[in-house]
XYZ file of C-alpha atoms in Angstrom:
309
model
C 2.718 -19.382 9.689
C 6.370 -18.706 8.841
C 8.418 -19.269 12.033
C 10.157 -16.280 13.671
C 8.149 -13.664 11.758
C 7.223 -10.542 13.695
C 3.630 -10.432 12.477
C 3.001 -7.005 13.979
C 5.827 -5.603 11.854
C 4.641 -7.567 8.817
C 1.120 -6.174 9.152
C 2.423 -2.638 9.596
C 4.532 -2.902 6.451
C 1.678 -4.516 4.528
C -0.627 -1.636 5.422
C 2.091 0.828 4.451
C 2.519 -0.860 1.066
C -1.199 -0.499 0.267
C -1.343 3.010 1.721
C 1.708 3.813 -0.406
C -0.252 2.970 -3.543
C -3.047 5.364 -2.592
C -0.745 8.155 -1.427
C 1.446 7.910 -4.527
C -1.628 7.838 -6.740
C -3.196 10.925 -5.092
C 0.111 12.822 -5.083
C 1.079 11.908 -8.636
C -2.297 12.541 -10.274
C -1.639 16.281 -10.035
C 1.414 16.054 -12.297
C 0.213 13.319 -14.647
C 1.071 14.017 -18.305
C 3.203 17.061 -17.427
C 6.868 17.429 -18.305
C 9.339 18.122 -15.457
C 9.853 21.711 -16.613
C 6.075 22.275 -16.635
C 5.847 20.931 -13.093
C 8.595 23.293 -11.947
C 6.822 26.232 -13.570
C 3.418 25.373 -12.085
C 4.339 23.956 -8.687
C 8.030 24.491 -8.015
C 8.620 21.167 -6.292
C 5.318 19.294 -6.150
C 5.135 17.774 -2.666
C 1.550 18.310 -1.486
C -1.637 16.344 -2.111
C -3.750 19.089 -3.673
C -5.791 17.342 -6.369
C -6.342 19.104 -9.675
C -4.345 17.867 -12.649
C -5.899 16.981 -15.972
C -8.614 14.987 -14.165
C -9.577 17.939 -11.924
C -9.492 15.770 -8.821
C -10.441 16.786 -5.310
C -7.526 16.834 -2.853
C -6.890 13.268 -1.698
C -8.944 11.667 -4.462
C -7.425 8.554 -6.075
C -7.600 7.140 -9.599
C -7.665 3.757 -11.285
C -4.375 2.644 -9.699
C -5.922 2.471 -6.238
C -9.455 1.671 -7.374
C -8.444 -1.403 -9.405
C -6.226 -2.557 -6.542
C -9.243 -2.334 -4.250
C -11.302 -4.326 -6.753
C -8.827 -7.190 -6.425
C -8.715 -6.882 -2.648
C -12.507 -6.941 -2.316
C -12.865 -9.991 -4.559
C -10.220 -12.000 -2.692
C -11.558 -11.033 0.727
C -15.169 -11.768 -0.242
C -14.205 -15.202 -1.578
C -11.896 -16.037 1.294
C -9.250 -16.889 -1.291
C -8.165 -16.338 -4.843
C -11.090 -15.797 -7.216
C -10.154 -14.698 -10.741
C -13.768 -14.509 -12.036
C -14.629 -12.507 -8.943
C -11.820 -10.062 -9.721
C -13.040 -9.675 -13.304
C -16.584 -9.117 -12.001
C -15.305 -6.398 -9.684
C -13.458 -4.733 -12.561
C -16.644 -4.827 -14.647
C -18.765 -3.373 -11.850
C -16.198 -0.635 -11.359
C -16.101 0.217 -15.070
C -19.901 0.399 -15.233
C -19.742 2.972 -12.455
C -17.917 5.352 -14.836
C -14.671 5.853 -12.919
C -12.773 9.112 -13.155
C -9.921 7.407 -15.023
C -9.689 4.188 -17.010
C -6.927 3.314 -19.476
C -7.766 2.070 -22.956
C -6.098 -1.327 -22.477
C -7.922 -1.974 -19.205
C -11.198 -0.853 -20.774
C -10.748 -3.236 -23.701
C -9.948 -6.212 -21.465
C -12.872 -5.594 -19.136
C -15.201 -5.080 -22.082
C -14.073 -8.403 -23.586
C -14.762 -10.096 -20.258
C -18.287 -8.672 -20.246
C -18.988 -9.622 -23.860
C -17.155 -12.955 -24.091
C -16.548 -14.116 -20.543
C -12.848 -13.900 -21.395
C -10.498 -14.094 -18.395
C -7.314 -13.897 -20.482
C -6.936 -11.365 -23.226
C -4.980 -12.640 -26.268
C -1.301 -11.647 -26.549
C -0.912 -8.151 -27.947
C 2.255 -6.226 -28.741
C 0.537 -3.042 -27.484
C -0.136 -4.454 -24.012
C 3.233 -3.434 -22.504
C 1.579 -0.698 -20.467
C 1.659 -0.371 -16.695
C -2.048 -0.917 -15.993
C -1.549 -4.413 -14.570
C 1.621 -3.684 -12.582
C -0.056 -0.795 -10.752
C -2.546 -3.133 -9.041
C -0.056 -5.687 -7.683
C -0.209 -5.035 -3.943
C -3.283 -7.176 -3.110
C -1.715 -10.126 -4.929
C 1.557 -9.684 -3.049
C -0.277 -9.517 0.279
C -2.576 -12.515 -0.093
C 0.342 -14.709 -1.272
C 2.892 -13.368 1.229
C 5.440 -16.081 1.926
C 5.122 -17.852 -1.436
C 6.851 -16.035 -4.286
C 6.096 -18.734 -6.860
C 2.387 -18.550 -6.185
C 2.523 -14.755 -6.160
C 4.136 -14.678 -9.602
C 1.578 -17.075 -11.055
C -1.423 -15.212 -9.673
C 0.113 -11.859 -10.583
C 0.204 -12.878 -14.221
C -3.306 -14.332 -14.031
C -4.818 -11.041 -12.836
C -2.688 -9.072 -15.291
C -3.942 -10.986 -18.291
C -7.539 -10.028 -17.736
C -6.430 -6.786 -19.399
C -2.742 -7.021 -20.382
C -0.990 -9.934 -22.085
C 2.599 -9.047 -22.839
C 5.902 -10.505 -21.530
C 7.051 -7.143 -20.147
C 3.816 -6.663 -18.228
C 4.075 -10.206 -16.857
C 7.697 -9.659 -15.800
C 6.938 -6.325 -14.156
C 4.023 -7.738 -12.159
C 6.029 -10.684 -10.858
C 9.183 -8.643 -10.242
C 7.448 -5.819 -8.397
C 5.408 -8.292 -6.366
C 8.601 -10.069 -5.369
C 10.167 -6.811 -4.177
C 7.065 -5.830 -2.195
C 6.921 -9.232 -0.491
C 10.602 -9.203 0.404
C 10.386 -5.657 1.770
C 7.380 -6.574 3.923
C 9.291 -9.566 5.269
C 12.205 -7.330 6.261
C 14.643 -7.415 3.341
C 17.418 -4.855 3.551
C 17.966 -2.139 0.971
C 20.906 -4.126 -0.400
C 18.725 -7.208 -0.757
C 16.059 -5.192 -2.583
C 18.730 -3.790 -4.870
C 19.862 -7.327 -5.638
C 16.261 -8.305 -6.457
C 15.934 -5.325 -8.792
C 19.203 -6.164 -10.524
C 18.115 -9.790 -10.888
C 14.909 -8.609 -12.580
C 16.883 -6.293 -14.868
C 19.260 -9.107 -15.807
C 16.313 -11.280 -16.842
C 14.482 -8.386 -18.512
C 16.961 -5.809 -19.885
C 14.127 -3.376 -20.731
C 13.997 -2.582 -16.990
C 17.661 -1.565 -16.594
C 17.608 1.787 -14.838
C 21.239 2.844 -15.026
C 21.876 5.150 -16.740
C 18.410 6.661 -16.258
C 17.083 8.564 -19.272
C 14.245 10.398 -17.540
C 11.368 8.735 -19.404
C 8.182 8.249 -17.361
C 5.491 7.263 -19.841
C 2.730 4.674 -19.553
C 5.097 2.058 -21.044
C 5.925 -0.418 -18.295
C 9.648 -0.339 -19.103
C 9.762 3.408 -18.466
C 7.687 2.972 -15.322
C 9.914 0.342 -13.733
C 13.067 2.287 -14.623
C 11.633 5.470 -13.110
C 10.548 3.751 -9.903
C 13.840 1.919 -9.395
C 15.921 5.015 -10.156
C 14.139 7.116 -7.563
C 13.683 4.401 -4.939
C 17.373 3.528 -4.901
C 18.434 7.153 -5.354
C 16.666 8.428 -2.223
C 16.683 7.511 1.442
C 13.111 7.834 2.683
C 9.498 7.481 1.596
C 8.854 11.193 1.106
C 11.897 11.874 -1.046
C 11.240 8.781 -3.162
C 7.658 9.810 -3.892
C 8.446 13.491 -4.494
C 11.256 12.673 -6.908
C 9.091 10.139 -8.733
C 6.008 12.294 -9.282
C 8.075 15.348 -10.245
C 9.317 13.277 -13.176
C 5.831 13.787 -14.660
C 4.512 11.498 -17.378
C 2.265 8.759 -15.993
C 2.869 10.167 -12.528
C -0.132 8.679 -10.731
C 1.047 5.197 -11.667
C 4.769 5.729 -11.107
C 3.774 7.294 -7.781
C 1.557 4.350 -6.878
C 4.225 1.772 -7.731
C 6.989 3.701 -5.986
C 4.631 4.002 -3.021
C 4.026 0.267 -2.791
C 7.747 -0.554 -2.626
C 8.735 2.404 -0.459
C 5.800 1.797 1.886
C 6.738 -1.838 2.316
C 10.381 -0.904 2.957
C 10.073 2.185 5.162
C 6.887 1.125 6.925
C 3.875 3.014 8.161
C 5.890 5.542 10.172
C 7.798 6.531 7.053
C 4.712 7.915 5.281
C 4.278 11.636 6.007
C 1.286 12.106 8.264
C 0.188 15.216 6.352
C -0.199 13.095 3.222
C -2.240 10.500 5.061
C -4.503 13.195 6.498
C -5.174 14.524 2.992
C -6.007 11.113 1.555
C -9.714 10.387 1.076
C -10.686 8.973 4.476
C -12.863 6.199 3.083
C -10.034 5.038 0.847
C -7.522 5.223 3.678
C -9.713 3.184 6.025
C -10.533 0.524 3.431
C -6.933 0.155 2.290
C -5.653 -0.360 5.830
C -8.386 -2.850 6.695
C -7.977 -4.757 3.431
C -4.223 -5.103 3.899
C -4.677 -6.873 7.210
C -7.375 -9.192 5.882
C -5.295 -10.123 2.833
C -2.242 -10.981 4.934
C -4.497 -13.135 7.129
C -5.267 -15.246 4.035
C -1.590 -15.697 3.140
C 0.962 -18.481 3.686
C 2.802 -16.112 6.046
C -0.212 -16.413 8.344
C -0.457 -20.172 7.815
C -3.225 -20.112 5.201
C -3.725 -20.936 1.528
C -4.791 -17.851 -0.465
C -6.030 -19.953 -3.341
C -8.470 -21.949 -1.252
C -11.561 -23.276 -2.938
C -11.441 -20.617 -5.667
C -7.787 -20.985 -6.497
C -7.731 -22.795 -9.849
C -5.947 -20.628 -12.395
C-alpha cells in the first residue's frame, strides 16, 4: 500500500471515474453523430439522460464504451489479476450477444481473435479511432500506483482491436491522468500532464480548439481536454462535451472518467445517477472497488499469475 494515501477518498474517486464513463456514455449517446446546431435545434442544451439518439436507447442505457470497460473489469476480477486472453474472451462473448453498438475496428479485432486466436492486431493506419481509449478506466484502476505498468497494460488491451501509435498514446496518457486525479492531483497538475502528452504527441494539442469531435482519437482527446479544462465542475464538463456532438457517447465517457476522478462521487449530479441503468450503476461501483483492491496502491500486484504480456 502507498503510505499516507486516504484509501476512502481513493475508492470514492475510483468509483466516480467508472461511474463517469457510464454517465457520459448514457448522456452522450443521445447526441451521437449530430452537429452542434442540430443539437441546439432538437434539444436546446442537452443536459438530461433521456435515451433516444440514432440507437433508440432507453433512458439510462449505455453503449459499447461502458460495456467493453465492464468486459475488462470482469476478466481482471475473475482472474484475480491481469488476464489478456480473458479480456479477449469477454469481448468475444459480448460481441456474440449482439450488443446495441459495436464499432467496425473493434468488431474486426474481436473477430480475428475468434478466428485466429490473435491477441494483437497488426499495425493499421486506420486504427487511430477512440475505441480502445474509451475502455481505459479498469486498466487505470487495477494498476493504480504504477504508471509504467498501467501504460504497458493499456497498450496490450488496446491492441486486441487497435494498433496505432495515436491510440497507444491516448490510452497511456488518459490512464495517467485518471490515476493522478484519483490520487489527488490538482487541476494544475492535471493540466501539466495533458500538456506533457500534447508535447509528446502534437496531434492532441487542444489550443486553439477547432470544434471537431469525430471518432478519430486526436479529435476525441482535443475535445475532452478543451472542455475539461474550460469548465469548473463535472456537470458543465459533460454538458459542454456532449453538446459538441460527433462521437458524443465516447467523448462523454472519456470526459466522464477524468472529471469523475477529479471531482469525485459528490460531483456527479444525482439526477444523472438515478437515471442510469441500475444494474450498470451497481456493477460499475462494485467493480471499481474490487479493481483498486488488486492494485499496487492497495499493496497488491495486478498482474499476478496471469500477468505475462
